[in-house]
XYZ file of C-alpha atoms in Angstrom:
745
model
C -9.978 -29.118 13.109
C -9.794 -26.361 15.836
C -12.158 -23.505 14.688
C -11.152 -19.855 15.332
C -13.705 -16.941 15.758
C -15.132 -15.666 12.338
C -13.655 -12.576 10.705
C -16.959 -10.598 10.206
C -17.987 -10.658 6.602
C -18.590 -7.287 4.726
C -22.268 -7.266 5.716
C -23.997 -9.694 8.074
C -27.407 -9.290 6.967
C -28.799 -12.828 6.496
C -30.606 -11.769 3.229
C -27.251 -10.499 1.742
C -25.545 -13.596 2.621
C -28.251 -15.729 0.958
C -28.125 -13.631 -2.110
C -24.419 -13.745 -2.248
C -24.517 -17.576 -2.185
C -26.978 -17.565 -5.041
C -24.837 -15.247 -7.150
C -21.807 -17.473 -6.757
C -23.572 -20.785 -7.336
C -22.444 -22.721 -10.184
C -25.453 -22.155 -12.357
C -24.616 -18.281 -12.044
C -23.453 -17.292 -15.588
C -22.012 -14.013 -14.215
C -20.640 -13.076 -11.045
C -19.990 -9.529 -10.285
C -16.192 -9.396 -9.061
C -16.678 -5.762 -7.905
C -19.252 -7.077 -5.259
C -17.896 -5.944 -1.809
C -19.053 -9.089 -0.457
C -16.200 -11.021 -2.176
C -13.463 -9.261 -0.382
C -12.452 -9.503 3.198
C -11.330 -6.466 5.049
C -7.785 -5.669 5.452
C -7.753 -4.794 9.043
C -10.003 -7.366 10.317
C -7.931 -10.112 8.430
C -4.740 -8.768 10.111
C -6.371 -8.930 13.503
C -7.517 -12.676 12.684
C -3.699 -13.341 12.084
C -3.103 -12.386 15.532
C -5.870 -14.362 16.899
C -3.732 -17.286 15.409
C -0.657 -15.869 16.976
C -2.625 -15.826 20.410
C -3.610 -19.359 19.742
C 0.106 -20.315 19.929
C 0.207 -18.841 23.577
C -2.840 -21.135 24.489
C -1.635 -24.150 22.819
C -0.212 -26.940 25.248
C 2.087 -28.290 22.401
C 3.982 -25.052 22.627
C 6.485 -24.943 25.374
C 5.855 -22.883 28.528
C 8.050 -19.820 27.993
C 7.294 -19.775 24.355
C 3.657 -19.422 24.989
C 4.544 -16.335 27.179
C 6.525 -14.935 24.288
C 3.551 -15.359 21.889
C 1.471 -13.507 24.493
C 3.909 -10.575 24.441
C 4.081 -10.556 20.699
C 0.268 -10.216 20.502
C 0.546 -7.316 22.909
C 3.120 -5.583 20.847
C 1.370 -6.106 17.551
C -1.891 -4.494 18.922
C 0.094 -1.812 20.107
C 1.457 -1.114 16.497
C -2.058 -1.625 15.045
C -3.473 1.126 17.081
C -0.531 3.474 16.356
C -0.567 2.730 12.488
C -4.087 1.291 11.424
C -6.492 2.769 13.652
C -4.453 5.846 13.601
C -4.856 6.194 9.980
C -8.466 5.455 9.934
C -9.114 8.029 12.498
C -7.163 10.678 10.309
C -9.619 9.639 7.451
C -12.583 10.229 9.787
C -11.307 13.632 10.894
C -10.876 14.605 7.134
C -14.408 13.661 6.527
C -13.589 10.559 4.201
C -16.887 8.696 3.397
C -15.557 6.589 0.684
C -15.775 2.949 1.289
C -12.983 0.385 1.008
C -13.163 -2.585 -1.675
C -15.063 -4.569 1.025
C -17.762 -1.789 1.380
C -16.697 -0.371 4.867
C -16.366 3.357 5.671
C -13.406 4.297 7.988
C -15.921 4.814 10.777
C -17.226 1.414 10.586
C -13.808 -0.251 10.234
C -12.789 1.438 13.499
C -15.918 0.206 15.179
C -15.407 -3.372 14.043
C -11.837 -3.353 14.890
C -12.637 -2.152 18.363
C -14.928 -4.900 18.913
C -12.301 -7.587 17.743
C -9.701 -5.942 20.052
C -11.728 -6.241 23.063
C -12.364 -9.971 22.321
C -8.474 -10.318 21.946
C -8.018 -8.436 25.301
C -10.259 -10.830 26.966
C -8.614 -13.845 25.489
C -5.280 -12.569 26.437
C -6.364 -12.120 30.032
C -7.640 -15.784 29.915
C -4.460 -17.151 28.385
C -2.400 -14.944 30.950
C -4.193 -16.273 33.940
C -3.508 -19.760 32.787
C 0.091 -19.334 32.113
C 0.668 -17.768 35.486
C -0.605 -20.996 37.064
C 1.391 -23.259 34.907
C 4.475 -21.084 35.640
C 3.608 -21.443 39.145
C 4.424 -25.109 39.035
C 7.995 -24.155 37.777
C 8.387 -21.724 40.591
C 8.269 -18.760 38.370
C 5.799 -16.102 39.737
C 4.775 -12.531 39.445
C 3.441 -11.695 43.015
C 2.081 -8.566 44.618
C 4.458 -6.456 46.879
C 1.897 -6.445 49.778
C 2.041 -10.294 50.021
C 5.590 -10.638 50.576
C 7.348 -10.848 53.984
C 8.242 -7.765 55.570
C 11.908 -8.411 54.988
C 11.528 -8.800 51.423
C 9.405 -5.651 51.391
C 12.130 -3.637 52.977
C 14.712 -4.917 50.474
C 12.488 -3.887 47.558
C 11.926 -0.508 49.389
C 15.514 0.143 49.557
C 15.852 -0.968 45.924
C 13.084 1.609 44.907
C 14.887 4.426 47.152
C 18.270 4.115 45.480
C 17.328 3.079 41.933
C 13.670 4.465 41.113
C 12.870 7.381 43.619
C 15.541 9.750 42.257
C 14.167 9.751 38.652
C 10.313 9.968 39.490
C 8.641 13.451 38.819
C 5.198 13.534 40.075
C 3.181 15.978 38.248
C 0.329 17.668 40.132
C -2.890 18.576 38.112
C -4.837 21.578 39.519
C -5.702 24.980 38.037
C -1.987 26.250 38.613
C -0.738 22.961 36.939
C -2.146 21.885 33.462
C -2.862 18.500 32.487
C 0.583 17.058 31.728
C 1.904 15.656 28.481
C 1.491 11.716 28.288
C 4.084 9.845 26.318
C 2.970 7.216 24.021
C 2.694 3.490 25.410
C 4.233 4.759 28.773
C 2.605 3.255 31.895
C 1.239 6.060 34.345
C -0.208 6.190 37.892
C -3.020 8.393 38.239
C -2.781 9.180 42.192
C -5.593 10.773 44.099
C -4.775 12.158 47.405
C -5.379 14.832 50.106
C -3.565 16.527 53.067
C -4.529 15.012 56.493
C -7.613 16.405 57.921
C -8.358 18.384 54.614
C -11.452 17.734 52.543
C -10.127 18.912 49.265
C -8.929 16.258 46.756
C -5.912 16.618 44.860
C -4.585 14.399 41.643
C -1.046 13.860 40.340
C 0.441 11.677 37.473
C 3.385 9.574 37.893
C 5.281 8.144 35.010
C 6.284 4.479 35.469
C 10.029 4.577 34.045
C 10.354 1.460 32.254
C 13.306 2.023 29.966
C 16.482 -0.090 28.833
C 18.639 2.259 30.596
C 16.410 2.787 33.946
C 14.493 -0.262 35.071
C 12.787 -3.489 33.751
C 9.050 -3.776 34.268
C 9.646 -7.056 36.259
C 11.955 -6.686 39.207
C 13.333 -9.957 40.423
C 12.921 -10.820 44.180
C 16.278 -12.243 45.743
C 17.875 -14.770 43.433
C 14.934 -16.879 42.287
C 12.272 -16.575 39.440
C 9.728 -14.527 41.530
C 9.098 -10.885 40.187
C 7.195 -7.941 41.330
C 6.213 -5.214 38.735
C 7.731 -1.953 38.681
C 4.255 -0.160 38.940
C 3.225 -2.298 42.099
C 6.523 -1.241 43.749
C 5.732 2.267 43.119
C 1.994 2.089 44.344
C 3.497 0.474 47.460
C 6.063 3.230 48.162
C 3.845 6.294 47.280
C 4.726 7.739 50.736
C 8.116 8.525 49.760
C 6.701 10.502 46.756
C 4.067 12.280 48.578
C 5.431 12.547 52.446
C 2.468 13.227 54.866
C -0.267 13.112 52.380
C -3.056 10.495 52.382
C -3.569 8.473 49.441
C -7.127 7.853 48.259
C -6.513 5.894 45.145
C -3.984 4.880 42.665
C -4.825 3.723 39.153
C -2.814 2.695 36.228
C -3.405 3.918 32.702
C -1.627 4.281 29.341
C -2.232 6.145 26.042
C -1.522 5.033 22.494
C -0.752 7.790 20.042
C -1.156 8.028 16.130
C 2.181 7.088 14.159
C 0.727 8.070 10.846
C 2.214 11.564 10.845
C 3.634 12.342 7.422
C 4.616 15.769 6.375
C 4.343 16.553 2.766
C 7.574 15.583 0.634
C 6.548 18.302 -2.018
C 7.180 21.095 0.291
C 10.040 19.719 2.078
C 13.459 21.087 1.090
C 15.381 18.377 2.838
C 14.150 14.888 3.233
C 16.301 14.142 6.214
C 14.905 17.358 8.294
C 11.374 16.545 7.015
C 11.681 12.914 8.733
C 13.321 14.437 11.982
C 10.232 16.963 11.983
C 8.094 14.052 11.887
C 9.559 12.167 14.549
C 9.083 15.278 16.700
C 5.553 15.539 15.764
C 4.615 11.978 16.144
C 5.835 12.470 19.964
C 2.926 14.931 20.340
C 0.597 13.259 17.853
C -3.175 12.689 18.530
C -4.114 9.881 21.015
C -6.048 7.080 19.580
C -6.547 4.686 22.618
C -6.704 4.891 26.445
C -6.130 1.928 28.401
C -7.152 2.099 32.081
C -7.153 -0.688 34.834
C -10.518 -2.375 35.547
C -12.260 -0.673 38.314
C -11.012 2.807 37.750
C -13.615 5.319 38.967
C -15.904 6.495 36.470
C -15.364 10.230 37.442
C -11.542 9.738 36.852
C -11.872 7.599 33.796
C -14.199 10.244 32.392
C -11.733 12.991 33.211
C -8.876 11.256 31.521
C -10.888 10.743 28.335
C -11.877 14.422 28.296
C -8.540 15.621 28.908
C -7.208 13.332 26.175
C -9.719 14.310 23.637
C -11.259 10.696 23.425
C -14.749 9.329 23.076
C -15.171 7.394 26.416
C -17.477 4.906 25.063
C -15.276 4.012 22.047
C -11.771 4.721 22.758
C -11.282 3.866 26.350
C -10.410 0.075 26.928
C -10.355 -1.303 30.370
C -7.470 -3.748 31.108
C -7.931 -6.703 33.745
C -4.660 -8.147 34.882
C -1.460 -6.938 33.283
C -1.514 -3.903 31.346
C 1.211 -3.647 28.475
C 1.647 -7.269 28.229
C 4.646 -6.694 25.679
C 6.665 -6.463 29.041
C 6.407 -10.300 29.257
C 9.299 -10.555 26.773
C 11.381 -10.108 30.074
C 9.889 -13.294 31.478
C 10.118 -15.061 28.155
C 13.853 -14.453 27.983
C 14.356 -16.592 31.192
C 17.252 -19.049 30.762
C 15.446 -22.158 31.472
C 16.048 -24.254 28.259
C 13.577 -26.961 29.277
C 10.735 -24.287 28.924
C 11.719 -23.094 25.630
C 11.984 -24.552 22.087
C 15.059 -26.641 21.193
C 17.759 -24.042 20.487
C 17.983 -23.625 16.853
C 21.587 -23.355 15.421
C 21.554 -22.517 11.675
C 23.754 -24.823 9.555
C 26.141 -23.522 6.587
C 25.009 -23.535 2.986
C 26.070 -26.675 1.401
C 28.173 -24.712 -1.166
C 29.857 -22.373 1.158
C 30.389 -24.635 4.163
C 33.871 -26.363 3.118
C 34.927 -23.795 0.573
C 36.994 -21.058 1.873
C 37.726 -19.469 -1.656
C 36.738 -15.945 -2.401
C 32.746 -16.164 -2.562
C 32.877 -14.340 -5.872
C 34.773 -17.352 -7.293
C 32.220 -19.743 -5.787
C 29.247 -17.922 -7.468
C 31.041 -17.562 -10.579
C 31.934 -21.178 -10.895
C 28.856 -22.972 -9.426
C 26.208 -20.470 -10.435
C 23.608 -18.598 -8.205
C 23.191 -19.791 -4.510
C 19.667 -19.672 -2.844
C 20.019 -18.530 0.767
C 17.506 -19.571 3.306
C 17.237 -17.637 6.646
C 17.245 -18.547 9.479
C 18.007 -21.997 8.419
C 21.348 -20.851 7.086
C 23.340 -18.287 8.980
C 23.120 -14.562 7.848
C 26.792 -13.993 9.109
C 28.284 -16.634 6.716
C 26.151 -15.791 3.575
C 25.143 -12.192 3.222
C 27.677 -10.733 5.571
C 30.549 -12.862 3.980
C 29.493 -11.598 0.799
C 29.873 -7.899 1.707
C 32.907 -8.393 3.902
C 34.536 -10.073 0.965
C 33.493 -7.180 -1.357
C 35.015 -4.665 1.231
C 38.591 -6.520 1.150
C 38.701 -7.579 -2.265
C 41.086 -5.382 -4.268
C 39.397 -6.304 -7.515
C 35.998 -4.956 -6.134
C 35.311 -1.329 -7.716
C 32.035 -0.507 -6.347
C 29.378 -1.504 -3.923
C 25.930 -0.210 -3.935
C 23.254 -1.178 -1.392
C 19.692 -0.545 -0.102
C 19.022 -0.339 3.529
C 15.693 -0.367 4.631
C 16.238 -1.772 8.218
C 19.382 -2.901 9.786
C 21.095 -3.273 12.925
C 24.073 -2.022 15.091
C 25.099 -5.590 16.083
C 25.544 -6.747 12.493
C 28.743 -6.239 10.196
C 26.932 -4.675 7.255
C 27.723 -1.064 8.375
C 31.342 -1.832 9.309
C 31.704 -3.623 5.845
C 30.556 -0.666 3.900
C 32.652 1.697 5.996
C 35.622 -0.476 5.374
C 35.107 -0.687 1.612
C 35.037 3.215 1.547
C 38.228 3.416 3.288
C 39.756 0.947 0.958
C 38.979 3.281 -2.094
C 35.927 1.696 -3.326
C 33.113 3.566 -4.869
C 30.090 2.910 -2.141
C 26.782 4.064 -2.644
C 24.091 3.365 -0.075
C 20.254 4.199 -0.387
C 18.996 4.746 3.141
C 15.191 4.441 3.420
C 14.470 7.313 5.984
C 10.885 6.406 6.114
C 10.841 2.632 7.352
C 8.183 3.030 9.975
C 9.300 2.927 13.658
C 12.946 2.896 12.410
C 13.411 6.535 11.231
C 15.412 7.401 14.106
C 17.985 4.572 13.761
C 18.095 5.080 9.853
C 18.960 8.769 10.353
C 21.820 7.763 12.694
C 23.103 5.208 9.935
C 22.790 7.724 7.190
C 24.929 10.298 9.294
C 27.479 7.620 10.228
C 27.865 6.556 6.535
C 28.144 10.164 5.123
C 30.741 11.011 7.799
C 32.724 8.159 6.046
C 32.598 9.776 2.787
C 29.986 7.125 1.537
C 27.295 8.363 -1.042
C 24.075 8.316 0.907
C 20.760 8.778 -1.090
C 17.223 8.811 0.413
C 15.446 7.421 -2.644
C 12.710 8.314 -5.133
C 10.737 11.234 -4.471
C 7.164 9.970 -3.573
C 8.166 6.321 -3.134
C 9.585 4.119 -0.328
C 12.358 2.049 -1.436
C 11.696 -1.197 0.073
C 13.829 -3.600 -2.207
C 16.632 -5.718 -0.596
C 19.587 -5.386 -2.911
C 23.399 -5.321 -2.635
C 25.127 -4.869 -5.974
C 28.959 -5.303 -6.494
C 30.944 -4.507 -9.588
C 34.348 -6.469 -9.746
C 37.099 -6.870 -12.206
C 37.344 -10.319 -13.264
C 40.104 -11.160 -15.316
C 39.818 -8.524 -18.388
C 36.244 -7.656 -17.994
C 33.751 -6.173 -15.252
C 31.294 -8.602 -13.874
C 28.297 -7.577 -11.684
C 27.530 -9.609 -8.563
C 24.441 -9.258 -6.547
C 22.252 -10.175 -3.722
C 18.476 -10.077 -3.950
C 16.640 -10.638 -0.878
C 13.185 -10.926 0.876
C 14.090 -9.514 4.191
C 16.229 -6.779 5.541
C 19.839 -6.703 6.148
C 19.310 -6.882 9.842
C 21.288 -9.695 11.888
C 18.673 -9.757 14.556
C 15.645 -10.391 12.498
C 17.636 -13.000 10.278
C 17.376 -15.435 13.270
C 13.718 -14.660 13.670
C 12.252 -14.356 10.438
C 12.004 -16.920 7.381
C 13.721 -15.119 4.315
C 15.260 -15.952 1.214
C 18.036 -14.525 -1.132
C 19.869 -15.055 -4.398
C 23.817 -14.638 -4.770
C 24.379 -14.553 -8.369
C 26.098 -12.877 -11.282
C 23.514 -13.348 -14.291
C 24.479 -10.682 -16.676
C 20.801 -9.541 -17.692
C 19.757 -9.447 -13.829
C 23.097 -7.662 -13.215
C 22.143 -4.995 -15.746
C 18.547 -4.643 -14.495
C 20.106 -3.997 -10.924
C 22.539 -1.467 -12.632
C 19.773 0.413 -14.229
C 17.557 0.312 -11.164
C 20.145 1.833 -8.994
C 20.855 4.711 -11.591
C 16.911 5.254 -11.336
C 16.745 5.576 -7.564
C 19.982 7.287 -6.994
C 19.838 9.698 -9.843
C 17.542 11.099 -12.460
C 17.321 8.270 -14.967
C 13.911 7.386 -16.319
C 12.530 3.977 -15.385
C 13.978 1.345 -17.581
C 12.709 -1.492 -19.532
C 13.700 -4.448 -17.443
C 15.000 -7.713 -18.975
C 14.323 -10.293 -16.020
C 13.459 -8.719 -12.885
C 9.924 -7.572 -11.833
C 10.200 -4.030 -10.648
C 7.597 -1.761 -8.848
C 6.115 0.556 -9.144
C 6.017 0.866 -12.828
C 6.197 -2.668 -13.977
C 5.739 -5.375 -11.373
C 1.900 -5.122 -10.991
C 1.235 -5.182 -14.657
C 3.571 -8.337 -15.296
C 1.783 -10.120 -12.455
C -1.454 -9.501 -13.695
C -0.445 -10.529 -17.082
C 1.137 -14.000 -15.884
C -2.188 -14.504 -13.847
C -4.200 -14.037 -17.219
C -1.463 -16.190 -18.993
C -2.434 -19.096 -16.719
C -6.000 -18.378 -17.586
C -5.303 -18.845 -21.255
C -3.170 -22.132 -20.625
C -6.268 -23.628 -18.779
C -8.639 -22.761 -21.381
C -6.317 -24.211 -24.187
C -6.150 -27.599 -21.889
C -3.026 -27.092 -20.306
C -3.339 -27.135 -16.638
C -2.922 -23.677 -14.955
C -1.376 -23.327 -11.768
C -0.698 -20.259 -9.455
C 1.047 -20.439 -5.923
C 2.068 -17.246 -4.084
C 3.624 -17.204 -0.825
C 3.344 -13.831 0.977
C 2.838 -11.667 3.779
C -0.353 -9.995 2.743
C -2.787 -9.860 -0.297
C -4.694 -6.690 -0.082
C -4.437 -5.034 -3.728
C -7.855 -5.477 -5.131
C -6.793 -6.043 -8.823
C -4.476 -8.755 -7.954
C -7.221 -10.445 -5.790
C -9.950 -9.938 -8.520
C -7.723 -11.626 -11.144
C -7.036 -14.545 -8.837
C -10.702 -14.852 -8.610
C -11.118 -14.781 -12.340
C -8.048 -17.549 -12.672
C -9.749 -19.894 -10.122
C -13.167 -19.284 -11.875
C -11.554 -20.371 -14.984
C -10.428 -23.676 -13.418
C -6.684 -22.684 -12.652
C -5.337 -24.205 -9.479
C -4.776 -21.319 -6.932
C -2.791 -21.863 -3.895
C -1.941 -18.954 -1.756
C 0.170 -19.147 1.401
C -0.634 -15.814 3.203
C 0.715 -14.807 6.614
C -1.705 -12.010 7.705
C -4.105 -9.876 5.488
C -5.771 -11.629 2.909
C -8.724 -10.039 1.021
C -9.352 -13.413 -1.130
C -12.200 -15.606 0.113
C -11.598 -19.500 -0.919
C -14.298 -21.824 -1.256
C -16.882 -19.955 -2.740
C -19.144 -22.039 -5.311
C -18.440 -21.185 -8.833
C -15.695 -18.737 -8.181
C -12.884 -20.069 -5.896
C -14.378 -23.470 -4.690
C -10.962 -25.161 -5.347
C -8.609 -22.407 -4.176
C -6.674 -22.525 -0.942
C -5.471 -20.079 1.444
C -2.974 -21.383 3.902
C -1.519 -19.472 6.820
C 1.521 -20.620 8.744
C 2.177 -19.644 12.371
C 5.489 -21.038 14.087
C 8.355 -20.111 16.076
C 9.736 -17.968 13.309
C 7.806 -15.186 11.413
C 7.155 -16.067 7.942
C 8.481 -13.144 5.726
C 9.659 -14.795 2.484
C 7.721 -14.071 -0.585
C 7.606 -16.782 -3.699
C 5.613 -16.264 -6.973
C 5.067 -19.487 -9.131
C 3.273 -19.803 -12.378
C 3.178 -23.204 -14.158
C 3.080 -21.538 -17.558
C 2.092 -24.483 -19.623
C 5.073 -26.407 -18.006
C 7.723 -23.652 -18.621
C 7.488 -22.917 -15.093
C 8.521 -19.504 -13.634
C 9.578 -18.829 -10.067
C 10.273 -15.483 -8.592
C 11.585 -14.384 -4.983
C 11.564 -10.628 -3.814
C 10.378 -8.060 -1.341
C 6.938 -7.152 -2.364
C 3.651 -8.314 -0.966
C 0.462 -8.239 -3.102
C -0.413 -4.739 -1.489
C -1.486 -1.640 -3.424
C 1.254 0.158 -1.412
C 3.977 -2.169 -2.424
C 2.879 -2.516 -6.024
C 2.184 1.186 -6.658
C 3.990 3.364 -3.972
C 7.261 1.516 -3.433
C 10.422 0.392 -5.218
C 10.253 -3.258 -4.945
C 12.049 -6.049 -6.836
C 11.232 -9.658 -7.481
C 14.083 -11.620 -9.089
C 13.472 -14.703 -11.482
C 14.941 -18.118 -10.093
C 16.194 -20.043 -13.170
C 18.378 -22.471 -11.798
C 16.934 -26.006 -11.616
C 18.196 -27.040 -8.298
C 17.153 -23.491 -6.794
C 13.776 -24.111 -8.108
C 13.638 -27.603 -6.591
C 14.568 -26.018 -3.273
C 11.712 -23.458 -3.834
C 9.258 -26.101 -4.653
C 10.219 -28.097 -1.567
C 9.362 -25.048 0.559
C 6.073 -24.551 -1.186
C 5.033 -28.149 -0.830
C 6.322 -28.690 2.739
C 4.159 -25.575 3.666
C 0.817 -26.725 1.809
C 1.390 -30.135 3.417
C 1.994 -29.057 6.808
C -0.232 -30.593 9.655
C 1.131 -28.879 12.716
C 1.599 -25.020 11.932
C -1.053 -24.537 9.062
C -4.334 -22.826 9.340
C -7.125 -23.247 6.444
C -9.112 -20.192 5.601
C -12.673 -21.055 5.240
C -15.015 -19.127 2.650
C -16.374 -16.812 5.454
C -12.819 -15.702 6.429
C -12.660 -17.897 9.620
C -9.408 -20.316 9.930
C -9.357 -23.900 11.039
C -6.142 -25.054 12.361
C -4.898 -28.683 10.988
C -4.765 -31.331 13.557
C -2.594 -34.399 12.860
C -3.461 -37.381 14.531
C -0.071 -37.723 16.257
C 0.451 -34.511 18.356
C 4.304 -34.947 18.188
C 3.867 -34.194 14.490
C 6.462 -31.387 13.641
C 5.367 -28.138 12.002
C 7.157 -27.069 8.522
C 9.573 -24.799 10.333
C 10.963 -27.535 12.372
C 10.891 -29.873 9.452
C 13.002 -27.342 7.316
C 15.487 -27.022 10.064
C 15.987 -30.882 9.753
C 16.012 -30.572 5.990
C 18.992 -28.040 6.238
C 20.816 -30.172 8.398
C 20.408 -33.308 6.198
C 21.442 -31.313 3.048
C 24.615 -30.152 4.646
C 25.531 -33.666 5.700
C 24.497 -35.106 2.282
C 26.576 -32.312 0.582
C 29.638 -33.720 2.175
C 28.925 -37.037 0.840
C 28.095 -35.430 -2.557
C 24.439 -36.796 -2.245
C 22.585 -33.545 -1.973
C 20.587 -33.856 -5.169
C 19.401 -37.390 -4.002
C 18.141 -36.227 -0.679
C 16.458 -32.888 -2.347
C 14.426 -35.508 -4.679
C 13.568 -37.757 -1.978
C 12.381 -34.852 0.190
C 10.496 -33.467 -2.749
C 8.928 -36.754 -3.444
C 7.790 -37.182 0.172
C 6.067 -33.856 0.432
C 4.388 -34.210 -3.075
C 3.152 -37.569 -1.675
C 1.771 -35.972 1.358
C -0.174 -33.314 -0.664
C -1.855 -35.788 -2.863
C -2.768 -37.710 0.363
C -4.314 -34.577 1.783
C -6.346 -33.815 -1.251
C -7.715 -37.176 -1.321
C -8.858 -36.749 2.204
C -10.505 -33.510 1.424
């Protein structure tokens, strides 16, 4: 197995490690489940997830341009990490917070340890970047220096600079008459040191590198091939146009990251929309949490920048060797060279929707609920078809929906507007506080309001994160409730990149639950008592804890207890503690966790038989599944919530039960396939490190590639009316593989 670097455990004192081992030995009668050593740190485990993503950039089994893409993903993820997580921790430090997290760390200690891991990741990024540049060279893909190009090519680039870049540049002097300029978040900047010919006095100026969709890409192509120069390098080599007659002493690249955790108090806000707009303006000027400088920057200028930006030069300044802001490598990863990419993925139709062109409401009513699987099945012919049909169907009276993130490219907004114009009652809850999508959501909200649609911004104090579409239709002589409950956003773009699940159904009890939930989040109705749905913030966490305790009772009564949870993150200490209690009681605990995970498997006498598995593949794992064996009366749920304190206590979230036997089989297949995967799966060890499973055959497919094939076979089998048969055969295959894995240890 391939071993990754360890996630630091809460206290690295060897004596403490020994005492922890003693406490969790099988002979120990009582283990203190409040011991901080039992809990991994949220931030460090999230960084460890990014180390697994970075491994995909280093893995030779991954196609070359996909490796470049993973390098860009990690860079983008780390930018957001500093903006959100480091920003939040620094706010706590500034406020004098000394309270430790459940894993026993103060905010200051978390920042220091996160910085250390980030520096390791930066070094690994540089190593992989150099390796990829060499491999790209063999395919005649290059990032070259302007100074190394022939004179004729340099002249062509200078002409491009003169006509397309130079007119929009604004050099800003820095001297007593010109104060230190404002530095935009994540923008690249040149710090230019220069003087007049023959003069001894040195001057400095800052020039912003204008990388933007409507201005210039970071990578500028040379001629018609696949060779590029960076925009900042092109600017450096044409500074004489910006500073004519001046002598350039040095030109150094730098970049800042600002805190994104700027949240005005809702309690004093008279208008939520105005409050979010104020927050966006304030975020633009938010405190800086990181300064990146190119390696070799003169100490005096590095110190000057740190001082002007209010940063600790030792802790907050990161030297970059190689390419700064590697997220711009997305431009390179987008090259149209199919042989260097994953095989193109084309979603296949849902078996029950593929050939049936009747109203989707008739299909749902007559066939029962449908389980949707993205990106293996198209978003356009499932979710978008559902809402398009609702907009046009004369029998549909009302549409209600939650929007956390969406896109202009999809048909969701157009369908809602068309429904309103067709005289239907349309109400949309737009979550204005969706991080980094606030500006877009304000635009959508205003567009919908302009069309006469009822727009609501949710429950005061809570983000509305659930994914719901609710349709009221007159079927014959009665009203019937139809709904979509999903795990992912109503976003046509991410539906191609994220693995998500959804239910289309018309169950009466669940429909009543959703009716009352919308009344709660759009009006003043008190939190209802739900019949089937698990709903946060008032009921879900308690219900999940009760279900975990129920598995313990089943185990103690001789009925094998089993809990399987697939989620993006496990951060909530109460859920983590309950899972420890279940594992200690002998309940089988299988956790499929994408990133943050506080739970430590493999601790003697506590979690020695529990498993934590992470999946990293071409798609971002995003679906959430809850499974409880319940003494044989099994329960499955899918929904929007991760096992995080914020999701369970500070957000409106929904998990819906999956009761249809065939849909349960599909969920069982997903869980078994992920637990049995030998290509994309990583096993967490008891110290928080991860080991990647290594098949004997390096051509083995990962679970996502496997599920692509499953979707195709199911569609083909459905046309021959053999879908049940193939699903049963696939389930048997993965269950045999799971048994084989357990036997092999």
